[in-house]
GROMACS .gro file of C-alpha atoms in nm:
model
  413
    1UNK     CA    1  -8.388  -2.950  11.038
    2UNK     CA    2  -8.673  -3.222  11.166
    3UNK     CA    3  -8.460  -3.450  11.109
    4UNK     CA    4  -8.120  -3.354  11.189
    5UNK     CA    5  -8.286  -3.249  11.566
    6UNK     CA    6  -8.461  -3.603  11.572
    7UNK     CA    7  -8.147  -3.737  11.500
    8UNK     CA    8  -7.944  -3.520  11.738
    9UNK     CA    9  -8.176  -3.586  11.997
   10UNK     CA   10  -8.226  -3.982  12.012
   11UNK     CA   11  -7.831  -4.020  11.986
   12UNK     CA   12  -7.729  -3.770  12.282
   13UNK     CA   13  -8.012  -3.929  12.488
   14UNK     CA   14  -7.857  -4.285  12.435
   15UNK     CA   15  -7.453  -4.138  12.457
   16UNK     CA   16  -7.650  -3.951  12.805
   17UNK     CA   17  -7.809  -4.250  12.946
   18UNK     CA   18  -7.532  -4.489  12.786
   19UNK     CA   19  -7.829  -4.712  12.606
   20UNK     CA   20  -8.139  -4.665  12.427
   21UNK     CA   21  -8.463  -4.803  12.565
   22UNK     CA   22  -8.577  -5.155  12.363
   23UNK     CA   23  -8.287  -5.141  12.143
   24UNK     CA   24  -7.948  -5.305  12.187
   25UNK     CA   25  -7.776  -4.975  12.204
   26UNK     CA   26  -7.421  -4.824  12.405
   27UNK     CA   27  -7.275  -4.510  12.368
   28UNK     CA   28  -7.032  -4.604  12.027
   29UNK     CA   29  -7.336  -4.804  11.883
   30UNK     CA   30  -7.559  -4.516  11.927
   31UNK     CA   31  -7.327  -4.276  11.738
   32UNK     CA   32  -7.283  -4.469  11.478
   33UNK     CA   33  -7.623  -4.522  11.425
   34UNK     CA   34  -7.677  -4.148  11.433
   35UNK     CA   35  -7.432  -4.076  11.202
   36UNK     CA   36  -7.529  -4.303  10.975
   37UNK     CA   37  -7.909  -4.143  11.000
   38UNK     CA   38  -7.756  -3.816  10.953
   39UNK     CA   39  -7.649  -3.945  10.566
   40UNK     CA   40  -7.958  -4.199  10.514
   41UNK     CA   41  -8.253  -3.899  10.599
   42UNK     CA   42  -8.006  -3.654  10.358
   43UNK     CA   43  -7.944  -3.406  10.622
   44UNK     CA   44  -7.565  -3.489  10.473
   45UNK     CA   45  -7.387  -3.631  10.222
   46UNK     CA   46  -7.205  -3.909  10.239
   47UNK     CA   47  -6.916  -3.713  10.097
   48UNK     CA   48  -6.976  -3.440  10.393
   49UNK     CA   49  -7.005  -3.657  10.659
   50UNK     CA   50  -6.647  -3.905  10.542
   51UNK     CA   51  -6.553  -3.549  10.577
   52UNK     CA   52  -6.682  -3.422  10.910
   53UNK     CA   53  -6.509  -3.732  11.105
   54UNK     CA   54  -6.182  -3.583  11.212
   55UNK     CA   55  -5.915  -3.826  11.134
   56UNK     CA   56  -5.645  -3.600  11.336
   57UNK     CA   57  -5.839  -3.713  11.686
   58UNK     CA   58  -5.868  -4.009  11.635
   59UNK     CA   59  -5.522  -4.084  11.500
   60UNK     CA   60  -5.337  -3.877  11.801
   61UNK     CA   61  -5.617  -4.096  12.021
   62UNK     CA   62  -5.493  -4.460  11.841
   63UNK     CA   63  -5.132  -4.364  11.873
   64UNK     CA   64  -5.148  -4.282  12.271
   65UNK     CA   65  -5.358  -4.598  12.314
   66UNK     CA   66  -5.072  -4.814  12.116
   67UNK     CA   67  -4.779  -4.693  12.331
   68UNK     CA   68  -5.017  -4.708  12.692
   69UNK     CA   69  -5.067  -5.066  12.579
   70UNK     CA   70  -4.682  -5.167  12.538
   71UNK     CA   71  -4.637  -5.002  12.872
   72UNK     CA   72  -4.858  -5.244  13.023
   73UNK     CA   73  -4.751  -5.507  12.864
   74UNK     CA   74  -4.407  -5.436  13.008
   75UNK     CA   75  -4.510  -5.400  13.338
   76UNK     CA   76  -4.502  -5.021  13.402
   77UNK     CA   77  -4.822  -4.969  13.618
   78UNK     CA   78  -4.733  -5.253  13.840
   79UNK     CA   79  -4.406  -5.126  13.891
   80UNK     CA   80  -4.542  -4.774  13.925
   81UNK     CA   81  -4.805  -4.868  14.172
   82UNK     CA   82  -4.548  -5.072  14.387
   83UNK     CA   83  -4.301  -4.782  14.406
   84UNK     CA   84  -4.638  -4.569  14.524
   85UNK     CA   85  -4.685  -4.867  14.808
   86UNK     CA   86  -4.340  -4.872  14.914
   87UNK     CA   87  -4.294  -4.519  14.918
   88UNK     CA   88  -4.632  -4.470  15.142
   89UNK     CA   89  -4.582  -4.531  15.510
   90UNK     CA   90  -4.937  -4.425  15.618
   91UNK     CA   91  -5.252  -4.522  15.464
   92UNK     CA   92  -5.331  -4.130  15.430
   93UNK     CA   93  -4.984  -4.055  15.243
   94UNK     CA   94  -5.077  -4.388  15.019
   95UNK     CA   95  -5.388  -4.161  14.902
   96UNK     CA   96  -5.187  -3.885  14.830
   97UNK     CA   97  -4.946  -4.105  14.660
   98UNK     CA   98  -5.229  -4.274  14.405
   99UNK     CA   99  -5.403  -3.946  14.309
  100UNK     CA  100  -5.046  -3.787  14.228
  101UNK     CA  101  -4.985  -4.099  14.059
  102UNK     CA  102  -5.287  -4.111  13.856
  103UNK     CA  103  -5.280  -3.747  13.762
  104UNK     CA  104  -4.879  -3.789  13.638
  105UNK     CA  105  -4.963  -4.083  13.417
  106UNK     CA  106  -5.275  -3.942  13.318
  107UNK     CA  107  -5.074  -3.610  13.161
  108UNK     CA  108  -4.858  -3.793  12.917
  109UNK     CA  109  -5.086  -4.100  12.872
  110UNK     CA  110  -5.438  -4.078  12.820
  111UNK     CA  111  -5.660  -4.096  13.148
  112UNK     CA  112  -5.923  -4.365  13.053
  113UNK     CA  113  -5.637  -4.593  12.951
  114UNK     CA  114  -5.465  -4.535  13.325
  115UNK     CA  115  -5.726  -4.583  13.486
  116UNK     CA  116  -5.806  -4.927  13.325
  117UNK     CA  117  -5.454  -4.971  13.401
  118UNK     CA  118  -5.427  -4.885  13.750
  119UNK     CA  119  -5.758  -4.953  13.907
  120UNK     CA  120  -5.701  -5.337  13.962
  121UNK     CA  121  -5.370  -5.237  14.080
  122UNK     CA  122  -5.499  -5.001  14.314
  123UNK     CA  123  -5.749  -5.241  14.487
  124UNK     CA  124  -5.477  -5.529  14.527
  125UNK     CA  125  -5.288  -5.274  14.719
  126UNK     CA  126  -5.551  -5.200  14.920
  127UNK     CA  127  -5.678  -5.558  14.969
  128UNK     CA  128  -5.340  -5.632  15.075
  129UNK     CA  129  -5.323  -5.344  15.358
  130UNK     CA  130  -5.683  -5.392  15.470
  131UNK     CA  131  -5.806  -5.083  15.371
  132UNK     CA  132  -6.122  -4.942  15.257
  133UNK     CA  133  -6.109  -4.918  14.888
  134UNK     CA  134  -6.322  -4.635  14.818
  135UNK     CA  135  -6.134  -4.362  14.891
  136UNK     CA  136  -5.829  -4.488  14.691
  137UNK     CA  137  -6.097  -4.581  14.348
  138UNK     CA  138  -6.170  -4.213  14.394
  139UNK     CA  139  -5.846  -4.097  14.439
  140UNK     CA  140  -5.736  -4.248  14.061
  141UNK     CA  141  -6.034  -4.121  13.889
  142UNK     CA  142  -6.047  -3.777  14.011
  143UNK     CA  143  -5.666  -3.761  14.000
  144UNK     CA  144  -5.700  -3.884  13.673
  145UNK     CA  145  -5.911  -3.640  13.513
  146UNK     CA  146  -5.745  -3.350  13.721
  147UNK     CA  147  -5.431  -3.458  13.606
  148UNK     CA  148  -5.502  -3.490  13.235
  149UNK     CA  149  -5.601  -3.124  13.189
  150UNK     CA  150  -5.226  -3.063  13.189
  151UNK     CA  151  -5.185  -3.160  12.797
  152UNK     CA  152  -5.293  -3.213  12.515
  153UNK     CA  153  -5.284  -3.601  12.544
  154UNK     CA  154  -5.392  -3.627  12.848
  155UNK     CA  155  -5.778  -3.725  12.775
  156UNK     CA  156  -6.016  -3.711  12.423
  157UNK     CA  157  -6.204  -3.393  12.475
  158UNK     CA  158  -5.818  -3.243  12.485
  159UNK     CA  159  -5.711  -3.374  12.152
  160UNK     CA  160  -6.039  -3.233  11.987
  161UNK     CA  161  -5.951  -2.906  12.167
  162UNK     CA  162  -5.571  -2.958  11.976
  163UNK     CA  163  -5.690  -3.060  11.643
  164UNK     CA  164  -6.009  -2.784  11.627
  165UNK     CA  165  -5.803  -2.487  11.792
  166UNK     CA  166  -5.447  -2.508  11.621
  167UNK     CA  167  -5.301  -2.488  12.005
  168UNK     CA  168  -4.927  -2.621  11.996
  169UNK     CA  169  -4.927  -2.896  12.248
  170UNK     CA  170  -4.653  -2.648  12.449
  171UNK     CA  171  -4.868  -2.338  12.482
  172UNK     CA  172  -5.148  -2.583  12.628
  173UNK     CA  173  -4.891  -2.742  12.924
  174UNK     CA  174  -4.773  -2.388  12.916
  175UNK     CA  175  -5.079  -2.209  13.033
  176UNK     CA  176  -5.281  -2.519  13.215
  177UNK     CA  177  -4.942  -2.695  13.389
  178UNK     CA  178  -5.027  -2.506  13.702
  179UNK     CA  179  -5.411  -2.504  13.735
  180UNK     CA  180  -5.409  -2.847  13.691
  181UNK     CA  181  -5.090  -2.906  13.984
  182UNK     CA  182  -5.335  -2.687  14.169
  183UNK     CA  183  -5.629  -2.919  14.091
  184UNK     CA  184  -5.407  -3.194  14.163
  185UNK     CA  185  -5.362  -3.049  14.514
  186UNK     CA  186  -5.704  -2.982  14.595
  187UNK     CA  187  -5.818  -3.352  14.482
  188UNK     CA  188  -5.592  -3.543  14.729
  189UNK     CA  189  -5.674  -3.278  15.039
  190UNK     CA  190  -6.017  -3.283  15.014
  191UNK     CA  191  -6.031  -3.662  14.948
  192UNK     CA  192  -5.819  -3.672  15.267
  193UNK     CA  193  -6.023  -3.441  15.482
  194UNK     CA  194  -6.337  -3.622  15.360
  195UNK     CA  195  -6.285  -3.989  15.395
  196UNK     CA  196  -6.023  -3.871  15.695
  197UNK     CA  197  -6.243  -4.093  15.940
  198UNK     CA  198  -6.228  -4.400  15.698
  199UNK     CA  199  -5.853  -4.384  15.668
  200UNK     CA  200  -5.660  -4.571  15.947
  201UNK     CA  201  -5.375  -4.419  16.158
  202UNK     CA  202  -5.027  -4.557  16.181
  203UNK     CA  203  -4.823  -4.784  15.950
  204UNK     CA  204  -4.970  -4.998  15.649
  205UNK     CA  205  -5.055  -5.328  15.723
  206UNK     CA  206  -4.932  -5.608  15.499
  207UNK     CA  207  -4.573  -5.556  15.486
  208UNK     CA  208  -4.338  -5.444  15.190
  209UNK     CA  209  -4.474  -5.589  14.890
  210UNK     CA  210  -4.222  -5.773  14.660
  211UNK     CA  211  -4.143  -5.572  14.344
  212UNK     CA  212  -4.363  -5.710  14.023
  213UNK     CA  213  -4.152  -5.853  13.734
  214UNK     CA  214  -4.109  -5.586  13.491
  215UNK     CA  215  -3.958  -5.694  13.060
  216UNK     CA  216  -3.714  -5.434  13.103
  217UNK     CA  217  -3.608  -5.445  12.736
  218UNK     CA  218  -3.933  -5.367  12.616
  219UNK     CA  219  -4.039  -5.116  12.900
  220UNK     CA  220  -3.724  -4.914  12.770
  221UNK     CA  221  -3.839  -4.930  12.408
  222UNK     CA  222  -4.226  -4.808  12.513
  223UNK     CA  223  -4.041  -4.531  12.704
  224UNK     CA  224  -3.818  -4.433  12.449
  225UNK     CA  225  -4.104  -4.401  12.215
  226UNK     CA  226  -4.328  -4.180  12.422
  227UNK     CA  227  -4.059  -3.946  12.539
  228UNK     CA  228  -3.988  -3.934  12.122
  229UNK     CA  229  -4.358  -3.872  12.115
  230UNK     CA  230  -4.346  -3.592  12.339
  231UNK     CA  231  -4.054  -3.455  12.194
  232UNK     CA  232  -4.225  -3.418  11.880
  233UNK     CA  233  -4.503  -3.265  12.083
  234UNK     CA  234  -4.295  -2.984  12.243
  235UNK     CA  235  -4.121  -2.886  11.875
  236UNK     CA  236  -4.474  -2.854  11.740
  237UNK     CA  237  -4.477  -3.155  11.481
  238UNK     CA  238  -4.833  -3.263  11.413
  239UNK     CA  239  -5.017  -3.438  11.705
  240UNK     CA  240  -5.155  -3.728  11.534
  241UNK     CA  241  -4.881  -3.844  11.278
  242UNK     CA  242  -4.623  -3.794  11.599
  243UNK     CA  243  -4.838  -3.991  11.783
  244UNK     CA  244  -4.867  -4.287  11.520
  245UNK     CA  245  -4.514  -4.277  11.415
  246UNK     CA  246  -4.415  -4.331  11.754
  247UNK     CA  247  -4.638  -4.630  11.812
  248UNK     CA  248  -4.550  -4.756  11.485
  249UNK     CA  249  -4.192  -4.733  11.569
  250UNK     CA  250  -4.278  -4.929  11.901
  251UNK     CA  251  -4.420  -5.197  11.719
  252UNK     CA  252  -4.160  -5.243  11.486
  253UNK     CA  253  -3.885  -5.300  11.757
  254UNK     CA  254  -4.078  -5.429  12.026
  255UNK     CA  255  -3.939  -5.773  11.951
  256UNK     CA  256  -4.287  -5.946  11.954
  257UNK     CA  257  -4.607  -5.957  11.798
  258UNK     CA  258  -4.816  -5.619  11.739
  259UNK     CA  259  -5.210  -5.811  11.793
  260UNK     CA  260  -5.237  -5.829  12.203
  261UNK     CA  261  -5.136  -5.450  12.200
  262UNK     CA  262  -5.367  -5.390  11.909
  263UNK     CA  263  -5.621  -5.574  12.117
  264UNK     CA  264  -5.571  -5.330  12.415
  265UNK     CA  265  -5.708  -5.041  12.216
  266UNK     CA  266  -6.022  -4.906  12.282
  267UNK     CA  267  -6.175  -4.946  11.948
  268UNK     CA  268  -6.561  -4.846  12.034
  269UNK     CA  269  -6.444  -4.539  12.169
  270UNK     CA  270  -6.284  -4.445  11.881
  271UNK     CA  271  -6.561  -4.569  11.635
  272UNK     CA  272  -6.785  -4.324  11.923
  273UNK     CA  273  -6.617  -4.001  11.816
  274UNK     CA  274  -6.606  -4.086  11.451
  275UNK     CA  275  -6.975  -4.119  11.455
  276UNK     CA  276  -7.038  -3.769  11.701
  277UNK     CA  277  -6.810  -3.573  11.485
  278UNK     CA  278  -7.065  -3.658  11.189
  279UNK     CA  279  -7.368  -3.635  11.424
  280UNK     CA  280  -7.224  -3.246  11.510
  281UNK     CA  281  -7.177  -3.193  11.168
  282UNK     CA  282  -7.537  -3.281  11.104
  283UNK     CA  283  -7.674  -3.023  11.340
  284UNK     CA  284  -7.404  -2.797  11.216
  285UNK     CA  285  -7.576  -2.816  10.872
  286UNK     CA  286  -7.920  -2.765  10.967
  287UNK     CA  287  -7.864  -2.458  11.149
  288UNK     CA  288  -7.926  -2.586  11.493
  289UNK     CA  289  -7.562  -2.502  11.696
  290UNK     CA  290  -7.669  -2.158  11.555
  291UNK     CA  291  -7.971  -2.133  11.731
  292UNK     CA  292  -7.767  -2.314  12.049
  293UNK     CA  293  -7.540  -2.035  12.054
  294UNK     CA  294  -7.775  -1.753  12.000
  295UNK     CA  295  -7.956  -1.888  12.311
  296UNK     CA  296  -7.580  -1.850  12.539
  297UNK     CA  297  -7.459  -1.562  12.361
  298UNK     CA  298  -7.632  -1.281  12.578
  299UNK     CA  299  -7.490  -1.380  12.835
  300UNK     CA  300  -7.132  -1.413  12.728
  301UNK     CA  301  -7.091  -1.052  12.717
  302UNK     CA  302  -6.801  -0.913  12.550
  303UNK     CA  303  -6.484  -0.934  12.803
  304UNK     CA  304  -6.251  -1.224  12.733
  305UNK     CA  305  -6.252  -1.294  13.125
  306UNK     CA  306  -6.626  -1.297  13.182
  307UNK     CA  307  -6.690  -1.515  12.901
  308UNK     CA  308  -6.442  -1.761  13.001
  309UNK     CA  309  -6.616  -1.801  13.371
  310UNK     CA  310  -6.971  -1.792  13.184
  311UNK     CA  311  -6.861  -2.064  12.904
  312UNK     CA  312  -6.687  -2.260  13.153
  313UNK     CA  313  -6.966  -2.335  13.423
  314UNK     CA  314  -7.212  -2.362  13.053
  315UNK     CA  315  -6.951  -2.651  13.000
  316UNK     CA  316  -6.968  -2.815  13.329
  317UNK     CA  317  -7.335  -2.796  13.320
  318UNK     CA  318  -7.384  -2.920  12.915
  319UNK     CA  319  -7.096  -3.203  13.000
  320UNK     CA  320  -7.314  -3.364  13.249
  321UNK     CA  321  -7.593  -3.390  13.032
  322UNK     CA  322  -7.456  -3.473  12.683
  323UNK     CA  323  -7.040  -3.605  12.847
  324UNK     CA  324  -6.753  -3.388  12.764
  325UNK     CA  325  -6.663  -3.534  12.476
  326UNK     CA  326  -6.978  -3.433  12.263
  327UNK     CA  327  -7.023  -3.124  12.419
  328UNK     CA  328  -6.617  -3.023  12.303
  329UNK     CA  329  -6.727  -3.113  11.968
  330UNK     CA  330  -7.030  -2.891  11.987
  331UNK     CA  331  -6.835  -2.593  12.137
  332UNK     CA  332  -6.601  -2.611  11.796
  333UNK     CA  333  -6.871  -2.423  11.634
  334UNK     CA  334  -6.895  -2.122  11.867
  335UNK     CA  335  -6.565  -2.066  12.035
  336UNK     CA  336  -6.387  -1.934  11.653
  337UNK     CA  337  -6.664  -1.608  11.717
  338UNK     CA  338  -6.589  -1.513  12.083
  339UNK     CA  339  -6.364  -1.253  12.166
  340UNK     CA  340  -6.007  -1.453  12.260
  341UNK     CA  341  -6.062  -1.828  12.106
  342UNK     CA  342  -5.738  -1.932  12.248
  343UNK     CA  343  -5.848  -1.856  12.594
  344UNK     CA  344  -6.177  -1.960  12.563
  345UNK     CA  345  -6.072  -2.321  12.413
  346UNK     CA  346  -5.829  -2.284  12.731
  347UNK     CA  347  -6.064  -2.254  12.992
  348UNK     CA  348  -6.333  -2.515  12.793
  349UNK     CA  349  -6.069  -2.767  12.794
  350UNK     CA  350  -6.006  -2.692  13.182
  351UNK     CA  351  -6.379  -2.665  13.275
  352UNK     CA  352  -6.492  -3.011  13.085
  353UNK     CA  353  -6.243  -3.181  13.224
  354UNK     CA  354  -6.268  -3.112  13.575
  355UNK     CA  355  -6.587  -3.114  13.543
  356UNK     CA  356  -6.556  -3.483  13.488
  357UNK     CA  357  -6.590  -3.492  13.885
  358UNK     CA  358  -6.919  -3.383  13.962
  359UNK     CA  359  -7.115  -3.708  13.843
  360UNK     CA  360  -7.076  -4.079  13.790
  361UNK     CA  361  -7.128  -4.053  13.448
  362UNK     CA  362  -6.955  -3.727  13.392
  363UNK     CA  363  -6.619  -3.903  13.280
  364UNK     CA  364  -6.561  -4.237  13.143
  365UNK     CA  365  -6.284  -4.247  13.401
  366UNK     CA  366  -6.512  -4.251  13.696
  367UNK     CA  367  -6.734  -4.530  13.519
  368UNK     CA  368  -6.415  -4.751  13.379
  369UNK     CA  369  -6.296  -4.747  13.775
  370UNK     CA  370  -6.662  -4.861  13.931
  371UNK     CA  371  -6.741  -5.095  13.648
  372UNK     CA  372  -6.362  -5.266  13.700
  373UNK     CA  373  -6.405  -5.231  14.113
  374UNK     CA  374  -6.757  -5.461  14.110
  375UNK     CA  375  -6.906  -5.453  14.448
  376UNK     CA  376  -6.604  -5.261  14.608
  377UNK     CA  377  -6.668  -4.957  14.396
  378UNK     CA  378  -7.059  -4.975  14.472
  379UNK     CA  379  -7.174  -4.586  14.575
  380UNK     CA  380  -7.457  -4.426  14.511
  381UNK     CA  381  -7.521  -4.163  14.282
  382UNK     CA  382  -7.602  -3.905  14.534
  383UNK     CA  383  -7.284  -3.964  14.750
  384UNK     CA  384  -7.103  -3.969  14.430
  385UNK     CA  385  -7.227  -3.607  14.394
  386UNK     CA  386  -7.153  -3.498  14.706
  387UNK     CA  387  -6.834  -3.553  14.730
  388UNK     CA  388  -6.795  -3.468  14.319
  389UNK     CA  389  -6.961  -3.111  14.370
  390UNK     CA  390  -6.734  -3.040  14.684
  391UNK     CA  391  -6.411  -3.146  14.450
  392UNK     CA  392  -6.550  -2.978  14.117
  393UNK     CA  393  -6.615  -2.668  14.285
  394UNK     CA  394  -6.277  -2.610  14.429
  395UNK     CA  395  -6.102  -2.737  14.146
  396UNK     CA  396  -6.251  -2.526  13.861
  397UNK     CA  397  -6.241  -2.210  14.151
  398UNK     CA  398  -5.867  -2.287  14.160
  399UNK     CA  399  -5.838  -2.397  13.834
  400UNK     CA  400  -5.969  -2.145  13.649
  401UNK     CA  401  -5.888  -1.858  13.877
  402UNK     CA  402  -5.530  -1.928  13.801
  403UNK     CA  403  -5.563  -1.968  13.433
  404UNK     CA  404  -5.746  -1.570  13.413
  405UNK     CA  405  -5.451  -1.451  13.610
  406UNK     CA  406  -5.194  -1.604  13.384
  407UNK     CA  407  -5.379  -1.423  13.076
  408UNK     CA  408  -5.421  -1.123  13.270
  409UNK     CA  409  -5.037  -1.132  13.330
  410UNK     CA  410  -4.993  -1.188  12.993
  411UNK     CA  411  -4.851  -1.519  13.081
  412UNK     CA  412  -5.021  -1.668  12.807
  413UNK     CA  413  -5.149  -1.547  12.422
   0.00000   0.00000   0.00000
């Protein structure tokens, strides 16, 4: 147990602080390295930990990335972002228009990916109007991750929820659809009402942009494989192999070669969840997410409802300390014993994901848009928060509020 908790603890303070004082540490290296520990001290074996990475993640995670990255190769988020610009006549509509925008794509794609996407997008537009780009970097990562809670695909800590729960990818749209359209809502208000001052009256400046050259051949082949992708979603065909075979597909007909879209995956972040999902599995072994959950369980209670609310600020809380990601892993081993799992994976799913909002660090969407912004993006941690707590609070109020009345309804199983 020494070990597995040393091992638990230097890795979640490096995936925390995202590196690891006097060592050449990020986030993936650092789980790697503690997954690796986990087998070398014998807290596993290597056979157990090949067989705590969870291969259905990460291949549902690959097979997303493939088809986002034939997208952009085709020119889909230029041409998205320019019908957003022409369709805004007012700099405040234009903020509407991007965090509805982000949150769309961000539902059948996955939200880091769209916001690497659209963020350089977003501050051309804005360059080209004169406006200030804060607001709008905002605007696409908290309508990202508000926007993602709608589905299965739409961010990691959603597929682990799919693959660990058994939730068909339509019961999840099904029962989070409108808390997330409500999120949605809240996001581009409050952004509004906040940064109201910043945001100029009148007409944009800059003209009607030309529209961006778009491959239409293959933008209609990437399409055509992620609407078969989400068809094979909605009939309740396996997440990951529907995922792959749909990239695959893509691939084979795309008329050109497969390496720059290969080269747009994320491959750290996937070699970052292989590594926590053995690092989990470690503490698993050694009995220490059974003392973790015999610390929360008094205060879960016993009614479905109550410990949905409890869990759910726990996870908003735990996801700013350890990211969403590892703590969605970590709530695998406790949800199965509560009283409704599928709510309570529900409203975990919900909760971690808006929760996203509250810090820099508390989504790799926020930090993917200020790292790609530079100087533009600069703000500080504590106005970060400010305006995070103000949209985290309303959104998870909202959010989940909605989500206990459609189980109390009996809206959803």
């Amino acid at each position: 147990m020494i070990a597995a908790v040393a091992v638990f603890a230097l890795t979640y303070v490096a995936v925390a602080a995202g590196r690891f004082p006097y060592l050449s540490l990020d986030r993936p290296a650092a789980a790697l390295l503690g997954a690796v520990l986990m087998v070398a001290l014998g807290v596993l074996t290597p056979a157990e930990g090949g067989a705590a990475v969870n291969g259905e993640t990460l291949g549902l995670l690959l097979g997303m990335m493939v088809l986002t990255a034939y997208l952009g190769e085709a020119g889909f988020f230029r041409w998205a972002s320019w019908r957003v610009l022409r369709a805004a006549g007012t700099p405040r509509t234009l903020l509407w228009g991007v965090v509805f925008t982000a949150g769309a794509l961000s539902a059948l794609l996955v939200n880091d990916t769209v916001c690497l996407m659209m963020t350089p997008l977003v501050l051309r537009m804005v360059d080209d109007a004169d406006l200030p780009p804060l607001p709008y970097l905002l605007a696409v990562a908290f309508g990202s991750n508000a926007g993602s809670a709608a589905t299965l695909t739409g961010n990691p800590q959603n597929m682990i929820v799919g693959t660990l729960s058994g939730i068909s990818y339509a019961h999840f749209t099904a029962a989070l659809a409108l808390p997330a359209l409500a999120s949605l809502l809240l996001v581009a208000a409050l952004l509004h009402a906040l940064f109201r001052r910043a945001l100029p009256r009148g007409p944009l400046a800059g003209g009607r942009p030309a529209a961006p050259e778009v491959d239409r051949a293959l933008l209609a082949k990437a399409l055509g494989a992620l609407a078969l992708a989400v068809a094979g979603f909605l009939l309740g065909l396996e997440l990951a192999w529907t995922a792959l075979f749909a990239a695959a597909l893509c691939m084979a007909i795309a008329g050109r070669a497969p390496r720059e879209a290969l080269q747009r995956v994320d491959w750290p972040l996937l070699v970052f969840f292989a590594g926590l999902f053995v690092v989990v599995a470690g503490i698993g072994r050694a009995g220490v997410t059974e003392r973790m959950y015999q610390a929360v369980a008094p205060l879960l209670g016993a009614d479905p409802a109550r410990q949905s609310a409890v869990f759910g600020l726990f996870s908003i809380a735990a996801s700013q300390v350890v990211s969403n990601v590892p703590f969605v892993i970590l709530a695998g081993e406790w949800i199965p014993r509560l009283a409704d799992p599928t709510l309570l994976w529900l409203a975990t799913a919900l909760c971690a994901t808006l929760a996203g909002n509250l810090t820099i660090v508390g989504s790799v969407a926020n930090v993917i848009v200020l790292e790609l912004a530079g100087s533009r993006g600069r703000i500080g941690f504590w106005r970060f928060f400010r305006v995070g707590a103000v949209v985290t609070a309303a959104t998870v109020a909202a959010g989940l509020g909605i989500l206990l009345l459609e189980h109390r309804l009996g809206l959803i199983g």
